[in-house]
Amino acid sequence: MKSSIIFSVTLGLATLNAQGAQGKLRFNRDIRPLMSDTCFHCHGPDAKARKAELRLDIREEALKPAKSGAVPIVPGKPGESEVVKRLFTSDKDDLMPPEESHKTFTQEQKEIFRRWIAEGAEYEAHWSFIKPVKAAVPAAANPIDHLVRQRLQSLGLQMSPEADRRTLARRLSMDLVGLPPKPEDVDAFTADTSVDACEKFVEKLLASPHYGERMAIGWLDVVRYADTAGYHSDNPRNVAPYRDWVIAAFNHNKRYDRMTLEQIAGDLMPDASLETRVGSAFNRLLLSTEEGGAQAKDYEARMLGDRVRAVGAVWLGQTLGCCQCHDHKFDPATQRDFYSMGAFFADINESILGRREEGILVAPHQDEAKLKEFDDLLADAKRKLEDLRKEMEGPLKQWGADVLSDKIVLPELAADSKAGEPDKKRALQVVALLKKENSKIQPKEQEIIEKYFFEKVDTKYEAGRKMLAESKRQRDEFYKPLPKCIVTTHTNSLRTVRILPRGNWQDETGEIVKPALPAYLAHDAKAERDLTRLDLAKWLVSREHPLTARVFVNRLWKQFFGMGLSKVIDDLGAQGELPPNQELLDWLACEFMDSGWDVKHLVRLMVTSATYKESSNASHEMLARDPYNRELARQSRFRVDAELVRDNALAISGLLNPKIGGPSVKPYQPPGYWENLNFPTREWENDKNENQWRRGLYTWWQRSYLHPAMAAFDAPSREESCADRNRSNIPQQALVLLNDPTFVEAARAFATRIIQQGGDANARLAWAWRQALSRAPRSDELETMKALLNKHLDEFTKDEAAAALLVKTGISPVKPEIKAAELAAWTNAARVILNLHETVTRY
Amino acid sequence: MNLSTLSMNRRLMLGRSAQGLGGIALASLLEPHLLRAANKDLWPGVITKRHVPPKAKRVIWLTMAGGPSHLETLDFKPKLAEMNGKPMPESMTKGKQIAQLQGNKLMCFGPQHGFKRFGKSGAEICELFPQIGSVVDDICIVRSMTSEAINHDPAHMFINTGSQIAGRPSMGSWLTYGLGTESTDLPGFVVLTSLGKGGQNQPIAARQWSSGFLPSRFQGVHMRGKGDPVLYLNSPAGITRERQKDVVDTVNVLNAKLDTLVGDPEIATRIAQYEMAFQMQASVPELMDITKESPSTLELYGCKPGDGSFASNCLLARRLAERGVRFIQLYHKDWDHHGGVKEGIKFKAEEIDRACMALITDLKQRGMFEDTLIVWAGEFGRTPMSQGGNGRDHHNAGFSIWLAGGGIKGGVSYGATDELGYSAVQDAMDVHDLHATMLHLLGIDHKQLTVKFQGLDMRLTGIAGKLVKGIIA
């Protein structure tokens, strides 16, 4: 059963892609994917793994005769090509790929090789390593639609009709701000007959401050933003202002090249400011450890690798991590490239082991001013106290002399003293010390004398000291919660970076390397001085760079269409996928750069296209022919991201706190979930104020124990860069939506609003449906819901205790005017609505 | 196989087709249980035919977290006793990783407890573990394990995932993905944790049972002794099982109605997941409730219901095994004896000795020992050198583990460290070798269980791993 389906799906795809059957085969489209996966491991870029000195990824090499005299590839002559012989032979010893590789070619694939050689065996440079070319498109057409239609036409497919306005309103709202549309907005949009109705709707969403939040979610995944250090004790570090920086960057439509510079080199920019420095927190988002017995060299190597992988993932779409131990197996990236890239970050001032520093203050101006006030007052008080101290010198001496000459008797030692033993002892000690020769008195002893004097004899100074301590306490209390951020600072004492043979940090025989751009991408780079992070960032966003724009466009495409134009989002290298519609990806990449790296422009282009507006309905034929919707003959439908599952429920319920930015928050989490954390042991404390209902992206991101409701819906732990979240459908998701207090409380709050609308069950359900699903309920839905409502109203009326228990879930106050039984029954109805597939799905 | 292809295939298969489900959905308006029967989302595994004949069906992995001292458990070194207080020969330690003893003088520290011979095989183990001694003829002691990592967190990652880089699937995830699950109402990969009395409980991150780049359905589910045994398992207060069923049924019926309109294979999966979740709400508490075990069984393990002990978890492991769970991993903490190793090991012996014996005995009594592969291992061992005069530091150049059951040769010892217990010098076995051998016993060629990730055919064993025939029956 299963295998036959896989078979038919594979066939479906093969048919779709076999345009080669008519036209000439193309290396990048038809040959490289086969070679990369099957041949390059032994006959590719990695010199150390190369067998028989044969290299197939470079044409000149593949055309050279081997020692035996056999020629691997003879263009135009498959019969004389050793490669073809080896592919088709029945001799197991000669067969390629060999049995132990566990790789095989189908007969069809072998024929493709034969045909390609017959056609002249022409090579192409890897598609993503050459600059994108902007295809010419008719001025009148939407370029995206033009390029999609062009491809659909060649496949004999057609675009789907436009989705209805209600679906579009929901789709756009989810995709652009991550919240459901308000019913009245859907109505207005549906009623708007103007030609630019859609554009206006989009502009409103782009102007919403929630747009930045929505865009931040994916970005925080790739840069691996988290509130904790990651390894072992997984303690907190201050990075929240960076998240605010990301949200603001998208909201203010900061140019993407500028975003890049600030993150990699915000401290080195000529116009460096607090803002650019906070952006540079990017460099500090890696994993670090506080584990006792960790070896600095070990973690220095880990951190270097962490950073290189991140740059590879965020900007290059390259799996550079492979090169930590050896040259890349599939792409021309070398181990030298890896360590030279790492060397860019050798100037970052940081401790390799241990707790991260507190970071710089990132407070609003008024807080900063107030802090300065505190500090000024404190400095003033300190000075005054010091003066007072000096003034007291004379009286202190005089008092000492008086005690010695018996002019003064310490009250504890007076005949009628009622002082206790310890006080008497202390007084005796002071007298004894006073009797000592001045030069023999130790500083500690002097302190004992003075302490007595200031506490018992003349208390002016002591009172001043106490007041100062109190001021200091107040200042610290004010200072402590102010936002701080670990950022990048440069040091001139650079860490030495060596190529580590096989990635082994204990091996110090490798060559020392300086910062350098990857040779395979930066062909004509010649450095007249040592390169810096700023150079790296500038190179990444130069108009000549083949990857940066494509990588960003491809990720954004996934946000709006469910899958990238090149489906392997995190790898545009040889093992990634040549995009079926490369012209489209390349046009968008060029347009992005030409527009001045204008992100909102790019977003606007995508979401106002007819392609975006297509219906996501898929007929069986369509599903069978293009199961993954690679050709865009329809929109995609998918469950929304973890954060939005939460936001959606809170918005529907009316509980959502729309505040933007600030430190992370702690929504309800099952007690004891952190029981396996240590150093120190910790317990999560649920927020007990309006922070309880903040959006999901503000959830405290504990790397080793990510909030379980987030994790259940595939939010990544952000230990490594994640460009392509899983989109799973697992029982834990049902358990969260059914039982997590967040969703039960949201259901109760929603139920409260439903009941307050008044009317009969039909009217109430109609209102609820509009809030949650932006549509009217169908009659069979009403019947199903009413059956549940009636049954549960009946039950809860008989079992009021149970009703009271249910509606007590959560910290938001319960409306006393609503009967518990009614509220409980409607809470269950609301739970049903919040659990619906339609509620958590973007269609 | 490509993962996105994989999930789509599953969805298409489940969809089989949306029309079919539509029919059921309509019927289920009256009879919701029809839906239930029609939608078991049982993962069959990607390996349809085992690569080699399997000896074991499932794994119970007893992780001794913190790094047990091999020198006070399984690896007797009289020479180390002789050298007690003398400097370690530099020739042994040169070029090796050192953790907290960096920069310290390295002094030999003799075994803190005596060793005895047990069983017909006469295997020598620490005298604090007589119960394990009583079943020693069923187990295979490996005294030549090595690891690449020397700090807890990376070392756990390495022995669980074969890599020190976060984001790779844990072995339990690999196995569930490869072989599928046999349980309809429990996850295929379950984790239980317990604390030790000695108080040296190192943190354990949830990534240790993460499915990494595999779909989330393969991640280990942590079952807990306190609170909800599975997160969010309990229905809200005031919601009886019957009322929860009403809610779930209504959700499923409405979802099925939607499916008849939009024909989305994902909806069938969603319905199946709600069924599974609802069943778990009953099956997990039933599983966790060991009060119905016979008094003799409870006595065998030496545990009391609800005590959260390692022994209780061993008993739960057997119950999970009975119910078709593929991979059961227990973490017992508090083996991190930087100080007070002598006393610390006594605590550990009290906590695990009887329980390990009981697990083996119990499985044997039930005829499940032969097809259950048991592994007892820490993330690394401990130094023959003293730390602070009474403890031992982390150590990865040579340490000991034991295996038993499914396809393992009982009553033998394999490999050896040098005379001071520092380096594995005979038949060294690294983590990849252990993984390769375990997979082999489960019928899998470790080179053939691969998933495409970041352009590579990823394996549990990375690019290494060799079959260790010497421990196979």
Short mmCIF file of C-alpha atoms in Angstrom, two decimals, chain A residues 405-626:
data_model
loop_
_atom_site.label_atom_id
_atom_site.label_comp_id
_atom_site.label_asym_id
_atom_site.label_seq_id
_atom_site.Cartn_x
_atom_site.Cartn_y
_atom_site.Cartn_z
CA SER A 405 42.93 59.79 80.66
CA ASP A 406 39.75 58.51 82.35
CA LYS A 407 37.93 61.73 81.56
CA ILE A 408 35.39 59.57 79.92
CA VAL A 409 34.24 56.20 81.15
CA LEU A 410 32.58 54.04 78.54
CA PRO A 411 28.96 53.67 79.67
CA GLU A 412 29.12 49.86 79.44
CA LEU A 413 31.94 49.89 81.94
CA ALA A 414 30.36 52.31 84.38
CA ALA A 415 29.68 50.95 87.85
CA ASP A 416 25.92 51.09 87.42
CA SER A 417 25.95 49.70 83.89
CA LYS A 418 23.25 47.24 82.98
CA ALA A 419 24.95 46.31 79.75
CA GLY A 420 25.06 42.64 78.81
CA GLU A 421 28.25 40.57 78.71
CA PRO A 422 28.94 40.94 74.95
CA ASP A 423 28.62 44.74 75.15
CA LYS A 424 30.92 44.91 78.13
CA LYS A 425 33.42 42.72 76.36
CA ARG A 426 33.34 44.96 73.34
CA ALA A 427 33.90 48.07 75.42
CA LEU A 428 36.82 46.43 77.21
CA GLN A 429 38.33 45.49 73.88
CA VAL A 430 38.06 49.09 72.66
CA VAL A 431 39.74 50.41 75.77
CA ALA A 432 42.50 47.83 75.47
CA LEU A 433 43.09 48.82 71.88
CA LEU A 434 43.15 52.50 72.71
CA LYS A 435 45.91 51.75 75.14
CA LYS A 436 48.06 50.26 72.42
CA GLU A 437 50.82 52.33 70.94
CA ASN A 438 49.54 54.13 67.85
CA SER A 439 52.13 52.63 65.54
CA LYS A 440 51.25 49.10 66.64
CA ILE A 441 47.54 49.34 65.95
CA GLN A 442 46.52 47.19 63.01
CA PRO A 443 44.02 48.60 60.49
CA LYS A 444 41.47 46.01 61.65
CA GLU A 445 41.89 47.13 65.23
CA GLN A 446 41.52 50.75 64.25
CA GLU A 447 38.25 49.77 62.56
CA ILE A 448 36.95 48.27 65.79
CA ILE A 449 37.67 51.49 67.63
CA GLU A 450 36.08 53.66 64.99
CA LYS A 451 33.06 51.44 64.68
CA TYR A 452 32.43 51.85 68.38
CA PHE A 453 32.93 55.58 68.22
CA PHE A 454 30.59 56.07 65.26
CA GLU A 455 27.90 53.83 66.64
CA LYS A 456 27.95 54.86 70.27
CA VAL A 457 29.63 58.23 70.68
CA ASP A 458 29.03 60.45 67.70
CA THR A 459 26.44 58.91 65.39
CA LYS A 460 26.33 61.61 62.71
CA TYR A 461 28.68 59.72 60.46
CA GLU A 462 26.97 56.39 60.98
CA ALA A 463 23.61 57.94 60.13
CA GLY A 464 25.12 59.38 56.94
CA ARG A 465 26.60 56.03 56.04
CA LYS A 466 23.24 54.33 56.46
CA MET A 467 21.54 56.92 54.32
CA LEU A 468 24.11 56.42 51.60
CA ALA A 469 23.61 52.65 51.72
CA GLU A 470 19.88 53.21 51.40
CA SER A 471 20.35 55.51 48.40
CA LYS A 472 22.63 52.95 46.84
CA ARG A 473 20.01 50.26 47.42
CA GLN A 474 17.36 52.41 45.80
CA ARG A 475 19.59 53.10 42.85
CA ASP A 476 20.35 49.39 42.40
CA GLU A 477 16.70 48.52 42.71
CA PHE A 478 15.96 50.95 39.93
CA TYR A 479 18.90 49.75 37.86
CA LYS A 480 18.36 46.01 38.17
CA PRO A 481 15.29 45.58 35.96
CA LEU A 482 16.51 48.04 33.32
CA PRO A 483 17.12 46.24 30.03
CA LYS A 484 20.67 45.25 29.29
CA CYS A 485 22.18 43.48 26.36
CA ILE A 486 25.35 41.57 25.72
CA VAL A 487 26.80 43.08 22.58
CA THR A 488 29.91 42.84 20.48
CA THR A 489 32.98 44.77 21.50
CA HIS A 490 36.26 44.66 19.69
CA THR A 491 39.57 43.86 21.30
CA ASN A 492 42.98 44.29 19.74
CA SER A 493 44.30 41.15 21.36
CA LEU A 494 42.95 38.74 18.78
CA ARG A 495 42.53 35.06 19.47
CA THR A 496 44.83 32.93 17.34
CA VAL A 497 42.86 30.92 14.81
CA ARG A 498 44.37 27.77 13.38
CA ILE A 499 43.06 25.24 10.96
CA LEU A 500 42.24 22.33 13.25
CA PRO A 501 43.11 19.04 11.58
CA ARG A 502 39.97 16.90 11.57
CA GLY A 503 38.42 19.55 13.77
CA ASN A 504 40.52 18.40 16.70
CA TRP A 505 41.08 21.33 19.03
CA GLN A 506 43.94 19.56 20.79
CA ASP A 507 45.92 19.44 17.57
CA GLU A 508 47.88 22.67 17.30
CA THR A 509 49.87 21.71 14.23
CA GLY A 510 47.52 23.45 11.80
CA GLU A 511 48.36 26.63 9.98
CA ILE A 512 47.37 29.96 11.55
CA VAL A 513 44.85 31.80 9.39
CA LYS A 514 43.69 35.39 9.09
CA PRO A 515 40.17 36.55 8.31
CA ALA A 516 39.41 35.81 4.67
CA LEU A 517 36.34 35.50 2.51
CA PRO A 518 35.50 32.04 1.14
CA ALA A 519 37.66 31.66 -1.95
CA TYR A 520 34.94 29.91 -3.95
CA LEU A 521 32.57 32.85 -3.60
CA ALA A 522 34.87 35.85 -3.45
CA HIS A 523 36.98 35.26 -6.53
CA ASP A 524 38.77 38.54 -6.93
CA ALA A 525 39.12 39.43 -3.27
CA LYS A 526 42.58 40.64 -2.52
CA ALA A 527 43.30 41.98 0.88
CA GLU A 528 45.78 44.81 1.31
CA ARG A 529 45.08 44.96 5.00
CA ASP A 530 43.65 42.61 7.58
CA LEU A 531 39.96 42.20 6.98
CA THR A 532 37.41 42.93 9.68
CA ARG A 533 33.85 41.90 10.46
CA LEU A 534 32.74 45.05 8.71
CA ASP A 535 34.41 43.83 5.52
CA LEU A 536 32.68 40.50 5.88
CA ALA A 537 29.30 42.17 6.31
CA LYS A 538 29.87 44.53 3.38
CA TRP A 539 30.85 41.61 1.17
CA LEU A 540 27.71 39.72 2.14
CA VAL A 541 25.49 42.58 0.97
CA SER A 542 27.43 43.68 -2.06
CA ARG A 543 25.44 43.77 -5.28
CA GLU A 544 27.84 41.16 -6.63
CA HIS A 545 27.04 38.56 -4.00
CA PRO A 546 25.26 35.59 -5.53
CA LEU A 547 23.72 34.18 -2.36
CA THR A 548 22.57 36.70 0.25
CA ALA A 549 19.52 38.03 -1.58
CA ARG A 550 18.49 34.62 -2.89
CA VAL A 551 18.66 33.13 0.59
CA PHE A 552 16.49 35.86 2.10
CA VAL A 553 13.97 35.81 -0.73
CA ASN A 554 13.70 32.06 -0.53
CA ARG A 555 12.99 32.11 3.21
CA LEU A 556 10.43 34.85 2.80
CA TRP A 557 8.78 32.89 0.03
CA LYS A 558 8.33 30.02 2.45
CA GLN A 559 6.56 32.32 4.89
CA PHE A 560 4.01 33.28 2.26
CA PHE A 561 3.75 30.13 0.18
CA GLY A 562 4.53 27.32 2.61
CA MET A 563 7.67 26.13 0.86
CA GLY A 564 10.76 27.78 -0.56
CA LEU A 565 11.23 28.32 -4.29
CA SER A 566 14.26 26.15 -3.68
CA LYS A 567 12.89 23.68 -1.22
CA VAL A 568 16.02 23.05 0.84
CA ILE A 569 15.82 26.38 2.64
CA ASP A 570 19.06 25.95 4.57
CA ASP A 571 21.22 24.76 1.70
CA LEU A 572 21.47 26.42 -1.67
CA GLY A 573 24.63 24.42 -2.39
CA ALA A 574 25.04 21.36 -4.55
CA GLN A 575 22.98 19.20 -2.21
CA GLY A 576 20.17 21.70 -2.15
CA GLU A 577 17.64 21.96 -4.91
CA LEU A 578 17.89 23.79 -8.17
CA PRO A 579 14.69 25.82 -7.96
CA PRO A 580 12.16 24.59 -10.50
CA ASN A 581 11.46 28.23 -11.24
CA GLN A 582 14.93 29.70 -10.97
CA GLU A 583 14.01 32.71 -13.09
CA LEU A 584 11.48 33.71 -10.45
CA LEU A 585 13.86 33.34 -7.52
CA ASP A 586 16.55 35.22 -9.38
CA TRP A 587 14.21 37.99 -10.48
CA LEU A 588 13.10 38.50 -6.89
CA ALA A 589 16.68 38.45 -5.61
CA CYS A 590 17.72 41.09 -8.16
CA GLU A 591 14.66 43.18 -7.45
CA PHE A 592 15.37 42.98 -3.73
CA MET A 593 18.89 44.31 -4.21
CA ASP A 594 17.85 46.88 -6.82
CA SER A 595 15.17 48.23 -4.51
CA GLY A 596 17.82 49.02 -1.94
CA TRP A 597 17.27 45.84 0.02
CA ASP A 598 13.74 47.00 0.75
CA VAL A 599 12.06 44.22 2.71
CA LYS A 600 8.56 45.70 2.74
CA HIS A 601 8.79 46.19 -1.01
CA LEU A 602 9.59 42.52 -1.40
CA VAL A 603 6.79 41.49 0.92
CA ARG A 604 4.35 43.74 -0.91
CA LEU A 605 5.37 42.29 -4.25
CA MET A 606 4.77 38.77 -3.04
CA VAL A 607 1.48 39.17 -1.22
CA THR A 608 -0.24 41.33 -3.81
CA SER A 609 0.53 38.88 -6.62
CA ALA A 610 -2.22 36.78 -8.12
CA THR A 611 -0.07 33.78 -7.26
CA TYR A 612 -0.35 34.61 -3.59
CA LYS A 613 -4.08 35.15 -3.85
CA GLU A 614 -4.80 31.80 -5.42
CA SER A 615 -7.17 29.46 -3.67
CA SER A 616 -5.45 26.77 -1.65
CA ASN A 617 -8.00 24.14 -2.49
CA ALA A 618 -6.41 21.17 -4.16
CA SER A 619 -8.24 18.64 -6.24
CA HIS A 620 -7.14 15.03 -6.09
CA GLU A 621 -5.61 15.35 -9.53
CA MET A 622 -3.67 18.39 -8.44
CA LEU A 623 -2.52 16.70 -5.24
CA ALA A 624 -1.36 13.68 -7.16
CA ARG A 625 0.38 15.70 -9.83
CA ASP A 626 2.11 18.23 -7.59
#
